[in-house]
Coordinates of C-alpha atoms in Angstrom, one line a residue:
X264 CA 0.0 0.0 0.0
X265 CA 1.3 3.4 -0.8
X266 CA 2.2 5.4 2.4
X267 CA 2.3 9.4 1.8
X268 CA 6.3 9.0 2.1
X269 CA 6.4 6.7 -1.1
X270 CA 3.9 9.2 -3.0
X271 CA 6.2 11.7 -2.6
X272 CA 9.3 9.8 -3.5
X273 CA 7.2 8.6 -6.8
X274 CA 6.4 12.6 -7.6
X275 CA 9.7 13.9 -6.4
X276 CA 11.6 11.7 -9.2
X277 CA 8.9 12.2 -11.6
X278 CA 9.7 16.0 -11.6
X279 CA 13.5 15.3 -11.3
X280 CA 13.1 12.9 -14.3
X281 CA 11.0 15.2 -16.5
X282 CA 13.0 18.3 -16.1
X283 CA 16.3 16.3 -17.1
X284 CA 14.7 14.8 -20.0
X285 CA 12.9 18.3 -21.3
X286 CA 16.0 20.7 -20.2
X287 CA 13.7 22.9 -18.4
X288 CA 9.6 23.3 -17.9
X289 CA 7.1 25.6 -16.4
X290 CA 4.9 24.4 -13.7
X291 CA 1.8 24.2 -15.9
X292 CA 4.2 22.2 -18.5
X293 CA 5.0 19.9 -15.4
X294 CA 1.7 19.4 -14.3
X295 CA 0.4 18.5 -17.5
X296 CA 2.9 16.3 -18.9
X297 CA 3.1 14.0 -15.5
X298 CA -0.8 14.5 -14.6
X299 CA -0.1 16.0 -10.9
X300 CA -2.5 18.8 -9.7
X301 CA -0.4 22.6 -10.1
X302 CA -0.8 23.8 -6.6
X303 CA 1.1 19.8 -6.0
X304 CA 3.7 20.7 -8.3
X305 CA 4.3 24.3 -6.5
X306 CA 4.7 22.7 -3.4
X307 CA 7.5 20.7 -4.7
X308 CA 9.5 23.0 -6.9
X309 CA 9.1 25.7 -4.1
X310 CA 11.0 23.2 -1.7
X311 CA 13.3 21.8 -4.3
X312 CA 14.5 25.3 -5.5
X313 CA 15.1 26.1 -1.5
X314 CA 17.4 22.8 -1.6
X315 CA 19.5 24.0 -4.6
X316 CA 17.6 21.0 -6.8
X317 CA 16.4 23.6 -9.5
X318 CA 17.4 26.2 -10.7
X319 CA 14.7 29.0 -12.4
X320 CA 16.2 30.6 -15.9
X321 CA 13.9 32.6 -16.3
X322 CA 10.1 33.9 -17.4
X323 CA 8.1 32.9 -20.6
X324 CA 6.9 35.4 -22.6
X325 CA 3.3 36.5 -21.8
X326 CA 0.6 35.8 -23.3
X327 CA -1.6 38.8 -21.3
X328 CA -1.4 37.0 -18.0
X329 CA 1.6 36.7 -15.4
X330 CA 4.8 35.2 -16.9
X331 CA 5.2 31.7 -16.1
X332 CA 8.6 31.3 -14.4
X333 CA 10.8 28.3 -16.2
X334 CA 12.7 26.0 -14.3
X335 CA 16.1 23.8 -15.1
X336 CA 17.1 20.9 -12.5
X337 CA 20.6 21.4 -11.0
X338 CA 22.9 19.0 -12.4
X339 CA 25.8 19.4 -10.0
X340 CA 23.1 18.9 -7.3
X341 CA 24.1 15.1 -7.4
X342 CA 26.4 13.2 -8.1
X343 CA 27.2 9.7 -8.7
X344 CA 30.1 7.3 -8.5
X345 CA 30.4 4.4 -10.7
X346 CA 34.0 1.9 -10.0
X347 CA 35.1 -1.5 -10.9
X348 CA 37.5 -4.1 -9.6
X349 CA 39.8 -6.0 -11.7
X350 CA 42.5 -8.4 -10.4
X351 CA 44.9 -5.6 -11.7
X352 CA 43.6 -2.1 -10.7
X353 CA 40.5 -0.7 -10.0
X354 CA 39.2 2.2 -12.2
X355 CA 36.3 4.6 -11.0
X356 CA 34.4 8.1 -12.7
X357 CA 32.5 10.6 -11.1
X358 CA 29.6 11.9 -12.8
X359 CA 27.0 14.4 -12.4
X360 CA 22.8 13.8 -12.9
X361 CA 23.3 14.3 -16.3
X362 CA 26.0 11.6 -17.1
X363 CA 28.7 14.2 -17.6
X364 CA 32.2 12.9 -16.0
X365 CA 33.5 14.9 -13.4
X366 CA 36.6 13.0 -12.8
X367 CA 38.2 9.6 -13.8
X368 CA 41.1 7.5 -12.3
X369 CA 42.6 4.3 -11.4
X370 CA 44.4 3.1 -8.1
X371 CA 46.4 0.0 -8.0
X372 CA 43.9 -3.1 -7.6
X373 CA 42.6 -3.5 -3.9
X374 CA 40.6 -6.5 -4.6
X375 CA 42.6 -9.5 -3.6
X376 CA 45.7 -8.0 -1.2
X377 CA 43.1 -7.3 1.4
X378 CA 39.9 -7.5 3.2
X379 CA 37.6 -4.3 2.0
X380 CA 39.6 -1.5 4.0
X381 CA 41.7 -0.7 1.3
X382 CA 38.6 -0.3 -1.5
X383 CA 37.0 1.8 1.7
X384 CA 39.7 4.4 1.8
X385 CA 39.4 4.3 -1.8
X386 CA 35.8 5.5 -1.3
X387 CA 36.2 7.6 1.3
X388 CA 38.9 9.8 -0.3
X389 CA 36.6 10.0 -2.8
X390 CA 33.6 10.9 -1.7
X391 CA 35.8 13.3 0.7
X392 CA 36.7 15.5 -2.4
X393 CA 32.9 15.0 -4.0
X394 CA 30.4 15.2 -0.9
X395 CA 27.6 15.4 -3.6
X396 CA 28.2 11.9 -4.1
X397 CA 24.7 10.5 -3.7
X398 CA 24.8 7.0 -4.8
X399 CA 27.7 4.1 -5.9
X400 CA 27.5 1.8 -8.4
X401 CA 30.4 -1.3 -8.0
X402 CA 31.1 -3.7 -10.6
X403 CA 32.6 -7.3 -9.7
X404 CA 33.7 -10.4 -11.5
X405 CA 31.7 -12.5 -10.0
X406 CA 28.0 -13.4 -10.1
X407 CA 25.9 -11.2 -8.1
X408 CA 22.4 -11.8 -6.2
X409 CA 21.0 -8.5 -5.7
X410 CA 24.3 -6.9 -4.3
X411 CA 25.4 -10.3 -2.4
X412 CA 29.1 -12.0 -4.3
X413 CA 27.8 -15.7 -4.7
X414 CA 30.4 -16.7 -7.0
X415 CA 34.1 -15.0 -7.8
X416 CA 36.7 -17.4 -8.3
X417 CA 39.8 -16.7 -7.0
X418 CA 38.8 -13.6 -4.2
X419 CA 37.3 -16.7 -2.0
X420 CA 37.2 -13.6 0.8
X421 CA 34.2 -12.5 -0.6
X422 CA 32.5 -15.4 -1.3
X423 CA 28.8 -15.4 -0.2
X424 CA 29.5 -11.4 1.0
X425 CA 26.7 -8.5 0.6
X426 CA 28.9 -6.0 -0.6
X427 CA 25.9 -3.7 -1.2
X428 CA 24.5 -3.9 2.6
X429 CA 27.9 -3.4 3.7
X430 CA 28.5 -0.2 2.0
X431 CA 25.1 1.3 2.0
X432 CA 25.6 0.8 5.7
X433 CA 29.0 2.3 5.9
X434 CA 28.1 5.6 3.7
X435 CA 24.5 5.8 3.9
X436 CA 23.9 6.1 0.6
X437 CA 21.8 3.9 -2.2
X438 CA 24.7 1.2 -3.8
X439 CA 24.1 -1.0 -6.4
X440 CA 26.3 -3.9 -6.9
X441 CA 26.3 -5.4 -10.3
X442 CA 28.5 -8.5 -12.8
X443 CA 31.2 -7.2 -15.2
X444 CA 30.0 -8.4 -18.2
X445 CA 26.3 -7.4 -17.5
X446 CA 27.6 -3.9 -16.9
X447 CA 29.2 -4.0 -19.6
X448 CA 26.3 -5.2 -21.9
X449 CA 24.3 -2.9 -20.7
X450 CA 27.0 0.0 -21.6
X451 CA 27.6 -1.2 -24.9
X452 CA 23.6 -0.9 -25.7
X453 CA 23.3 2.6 -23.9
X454 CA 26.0 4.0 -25.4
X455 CA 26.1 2.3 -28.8
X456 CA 22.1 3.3 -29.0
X457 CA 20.9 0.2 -29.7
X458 CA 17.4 -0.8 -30.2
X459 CA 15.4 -2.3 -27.4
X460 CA 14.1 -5.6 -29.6
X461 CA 17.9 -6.2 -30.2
X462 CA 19.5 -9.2 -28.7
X463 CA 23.3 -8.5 -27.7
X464 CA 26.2 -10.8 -26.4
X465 CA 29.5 -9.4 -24.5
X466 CA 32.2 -11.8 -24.3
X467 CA 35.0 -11.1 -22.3
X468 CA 38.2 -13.3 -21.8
X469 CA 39.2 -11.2 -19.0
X470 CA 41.7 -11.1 -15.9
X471 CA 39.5 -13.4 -14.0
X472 CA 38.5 -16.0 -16.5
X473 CA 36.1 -15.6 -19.3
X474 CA 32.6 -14.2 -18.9
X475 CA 29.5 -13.1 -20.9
X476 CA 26.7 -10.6 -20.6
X477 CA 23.5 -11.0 -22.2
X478 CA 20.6 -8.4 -23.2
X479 CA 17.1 -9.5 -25.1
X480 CA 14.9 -7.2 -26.2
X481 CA 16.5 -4.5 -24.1
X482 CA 17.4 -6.4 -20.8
X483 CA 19.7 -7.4 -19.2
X484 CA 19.1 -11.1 -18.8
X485 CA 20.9 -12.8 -15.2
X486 CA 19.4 -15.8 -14.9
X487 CA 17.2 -18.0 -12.8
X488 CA 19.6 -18.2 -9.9
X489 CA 21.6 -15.0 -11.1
X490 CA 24.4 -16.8 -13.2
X491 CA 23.4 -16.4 -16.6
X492 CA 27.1 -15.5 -18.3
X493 CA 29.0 -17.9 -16.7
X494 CA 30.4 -19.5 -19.7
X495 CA 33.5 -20.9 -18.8
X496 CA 31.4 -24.2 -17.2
X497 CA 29.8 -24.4 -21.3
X498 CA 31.3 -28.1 -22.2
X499 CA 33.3 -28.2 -25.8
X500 CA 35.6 -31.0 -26.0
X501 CA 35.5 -34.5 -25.0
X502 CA 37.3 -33.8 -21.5
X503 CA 37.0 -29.7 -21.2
X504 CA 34.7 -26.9 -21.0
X505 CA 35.1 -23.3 -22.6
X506 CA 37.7 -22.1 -20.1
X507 CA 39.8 -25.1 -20.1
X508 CA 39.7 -25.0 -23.9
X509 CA 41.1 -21.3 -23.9
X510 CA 44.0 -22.0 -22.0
X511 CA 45.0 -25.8 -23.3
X512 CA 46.6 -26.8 -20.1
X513 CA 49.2 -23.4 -20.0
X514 CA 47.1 -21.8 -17.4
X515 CA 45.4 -18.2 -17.5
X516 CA 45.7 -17.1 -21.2
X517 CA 47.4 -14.3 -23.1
X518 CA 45.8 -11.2 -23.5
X519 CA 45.3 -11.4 -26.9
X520 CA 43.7 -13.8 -28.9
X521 CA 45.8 -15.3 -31.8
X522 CA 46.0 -19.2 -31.4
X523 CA 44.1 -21.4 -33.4
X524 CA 43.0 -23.8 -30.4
X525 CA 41.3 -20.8 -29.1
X526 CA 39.6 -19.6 -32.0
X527 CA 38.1 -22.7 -32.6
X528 CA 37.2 -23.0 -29.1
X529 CA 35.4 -18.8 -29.4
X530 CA 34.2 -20.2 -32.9
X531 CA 32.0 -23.4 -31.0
X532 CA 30.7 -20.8 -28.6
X533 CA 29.6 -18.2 -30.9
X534 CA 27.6 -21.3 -32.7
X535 CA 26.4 -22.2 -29.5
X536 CA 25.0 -18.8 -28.6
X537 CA 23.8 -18.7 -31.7
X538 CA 21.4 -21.6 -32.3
X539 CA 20.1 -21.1 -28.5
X540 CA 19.7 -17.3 -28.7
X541 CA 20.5 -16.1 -31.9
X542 CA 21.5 -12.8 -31.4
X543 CA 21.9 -9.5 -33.5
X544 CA 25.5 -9.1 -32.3
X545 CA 28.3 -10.5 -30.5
X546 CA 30.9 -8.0 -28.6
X547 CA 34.4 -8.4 -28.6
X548 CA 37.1 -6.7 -25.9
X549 CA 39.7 -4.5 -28.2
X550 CA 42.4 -5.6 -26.1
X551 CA 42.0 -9.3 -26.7
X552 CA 40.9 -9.1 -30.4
X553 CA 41.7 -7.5 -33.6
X554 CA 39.4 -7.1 -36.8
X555 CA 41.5 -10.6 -38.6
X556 CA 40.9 -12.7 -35.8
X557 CA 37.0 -12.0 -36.2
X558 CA 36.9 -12.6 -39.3
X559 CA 38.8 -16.4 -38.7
X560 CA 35.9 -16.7 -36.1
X561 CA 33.6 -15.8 -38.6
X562 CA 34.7 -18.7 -41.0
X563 CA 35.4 -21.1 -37.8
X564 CA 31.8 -20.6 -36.6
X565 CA 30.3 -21.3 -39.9
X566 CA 32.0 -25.1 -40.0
X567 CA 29.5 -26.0 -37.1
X568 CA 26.2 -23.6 -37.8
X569 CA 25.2 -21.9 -40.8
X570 CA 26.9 -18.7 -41.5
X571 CA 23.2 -16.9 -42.7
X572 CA 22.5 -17.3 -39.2
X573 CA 25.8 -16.1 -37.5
X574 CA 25.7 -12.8 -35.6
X575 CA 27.2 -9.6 -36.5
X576 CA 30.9 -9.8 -34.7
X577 CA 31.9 -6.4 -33.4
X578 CA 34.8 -4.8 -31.3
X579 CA 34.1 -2.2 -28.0
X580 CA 36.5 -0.6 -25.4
X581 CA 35.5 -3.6 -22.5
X582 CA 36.3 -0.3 -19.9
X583 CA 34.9 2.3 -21.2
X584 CA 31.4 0.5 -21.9
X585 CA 31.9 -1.5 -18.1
X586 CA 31.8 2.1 -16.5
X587 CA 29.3 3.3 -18.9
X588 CA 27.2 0.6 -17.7
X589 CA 28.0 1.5 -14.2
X590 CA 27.1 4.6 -14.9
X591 CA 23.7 4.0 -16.1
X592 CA 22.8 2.4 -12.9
X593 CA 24.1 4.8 -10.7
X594 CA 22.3 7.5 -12.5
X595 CA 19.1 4.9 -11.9
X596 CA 19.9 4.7 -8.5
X597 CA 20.6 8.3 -7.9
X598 CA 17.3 9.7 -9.0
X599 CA 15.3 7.3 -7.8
X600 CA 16.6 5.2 -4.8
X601 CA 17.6 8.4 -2.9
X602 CA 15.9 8.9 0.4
X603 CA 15.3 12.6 -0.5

């Protein structure tokens, strides 16, 4: 049942949504485009202008009546912080309610050396130089069940661990904790403008074994028990599955792919995704391949499906769509998991 808090959360991030989408808007423009009485929406914009939320650029022109008094919402009233951990550093951007970056960096990786204290300093010197910082968006490779680590090989420390409880109660702020590759599907699609009905695959090699992010239709899809992307259990060979294949015995593999047995091994997945899914596009990380190796994955694909069914192969920056992906949740979470 909706309590009068929860009403005026919903309208609160209407208006905030509305005015970022538009640029700026009247109150009568307000009231009519989200359906919300006008002496409702004066209440709100009087207290959000007191707050520094809006900011009023100006009158409209009359039309023989008083000027209506136009409003723009305060980027720099929020902000957000979107960072990810990789086994070799961890890379983090500040942004304001629009998506514009504030700052960007990367620290040496904190992930495995210690328990969370160094990450927390991390955190805290940022949010020490950007106390707008209203929400945090981590990304982890590892599965992830609504914020709680089930499964991250190798960082056994936070196994089973709600890394979102713990940090919402240590900065008391909304966090959302969420899988590389999902981020990183989900950045791809934002920034890349993709249609919703299109169906995308991210596959990652990675620092911490292979992965892959799915989105159908314009969602990210996780799974029944959250581990949809986990594709270095898929079985290939008589006696190995997808990771095993990848590194042929020699342990964790180069960064670039360039060997035979592992384009063949890429090649049975991509046939694989593509007679369960068959999607619009597979994504490849820049740093692991170049635009020849595709197209021998192209041609080593087609020996086990046919190639008028074979996905469009593509290359991203794995980072820069990760944070973007990031990003795009912390925005989410900003404007409308705040306890404003």
């Amino acid at each position: 049942m909706a309590t009068p808090k929860s009403m005026r959360r919903v309208i609160l991030n209407s208006i905030r949504k509305s005015l970022l989408e538009l640029g700026s808007a009247t109150k009568v423009e307000l009231s009519d485009k989200l359906g919300i009485s006008f002496p409702t929406i004066s209440k709100f914009l009087a207290q959000m202008e007191r707050e520094g939320e809006l900011i009023l650029v100006g009158l409209d022109d009359s039309n023989g009546g008083r000027r209506a008094q136009r409003y723009t919402y305060n980027s720099e009233y929020m902000l957000g912080l979107a960072i990810f951990l990789e086994r070799k550093e961890t890379n983090y951007i500040v942004f304001n309610c629009l998506g514009e970056v504030k700052d960007t960096g990367k620290t040496s990786s904190v992930l495995v050396e210690d328990d969370l204290s160094s990450l927390t300093k991390c955190i805290e010197e940022i949010m020490e130089k950007y106390p707008k910082i209203s929400s945090i968006a981590i990304g982890v490779p590892g599965s992830v069940d609504n914020g709680r680590i089930f499964y991250i090989p190798g960082y056994e420390q936070f196994q089973n661990f709600d890394l979102k409880g713990y940090y919402e109660d240590h900065f008391s702020i909304p966090v959302v904790v969420e899988n590389d590759m999902n981020a990183a599907v989900l950045g791809f699609h934002n920034n890349k403008g993709i249609k919703h009905n299109q169906s995308l695959i991210y596959l990652y090699s990675g620092q911490n074994g292979p992965g892959a992010g799915f989105m159908i239709n314009g969602d990210v899809v996780r799974g029944s028990t959250f581990f949809a992307g986990e594709v270095s259990f898929v079985p290939q060979y008589n006696d190995r599955n997808f990771q095993q294949a990848l590194e042929k015995g020699s342990g964790p593999i180069n960064v670039t792919i360039s060997e035979d047995y592992q384009i063949d091994a890429i090649s049975r997945l991509v046939a694989s995704f593509t007679a369960i899914i068959n999607p619009h596009t597979i994504i490849f990380c820049n740093d692991e391949v170049e635009n020849a190796i595709l197209d021998k994955i192209a041609i080593g694909s087609s020996k086990y499906i046919p190639s008028e069914h074979l996905p469009d192969l593509t290359i991203s920056d794995w980072n820069q769509d990760y944070l973007y992906g990031l990003q795009s949740l912390g925005l989410n979470l900003m404007l409308n998991g705040t306890g404003n």
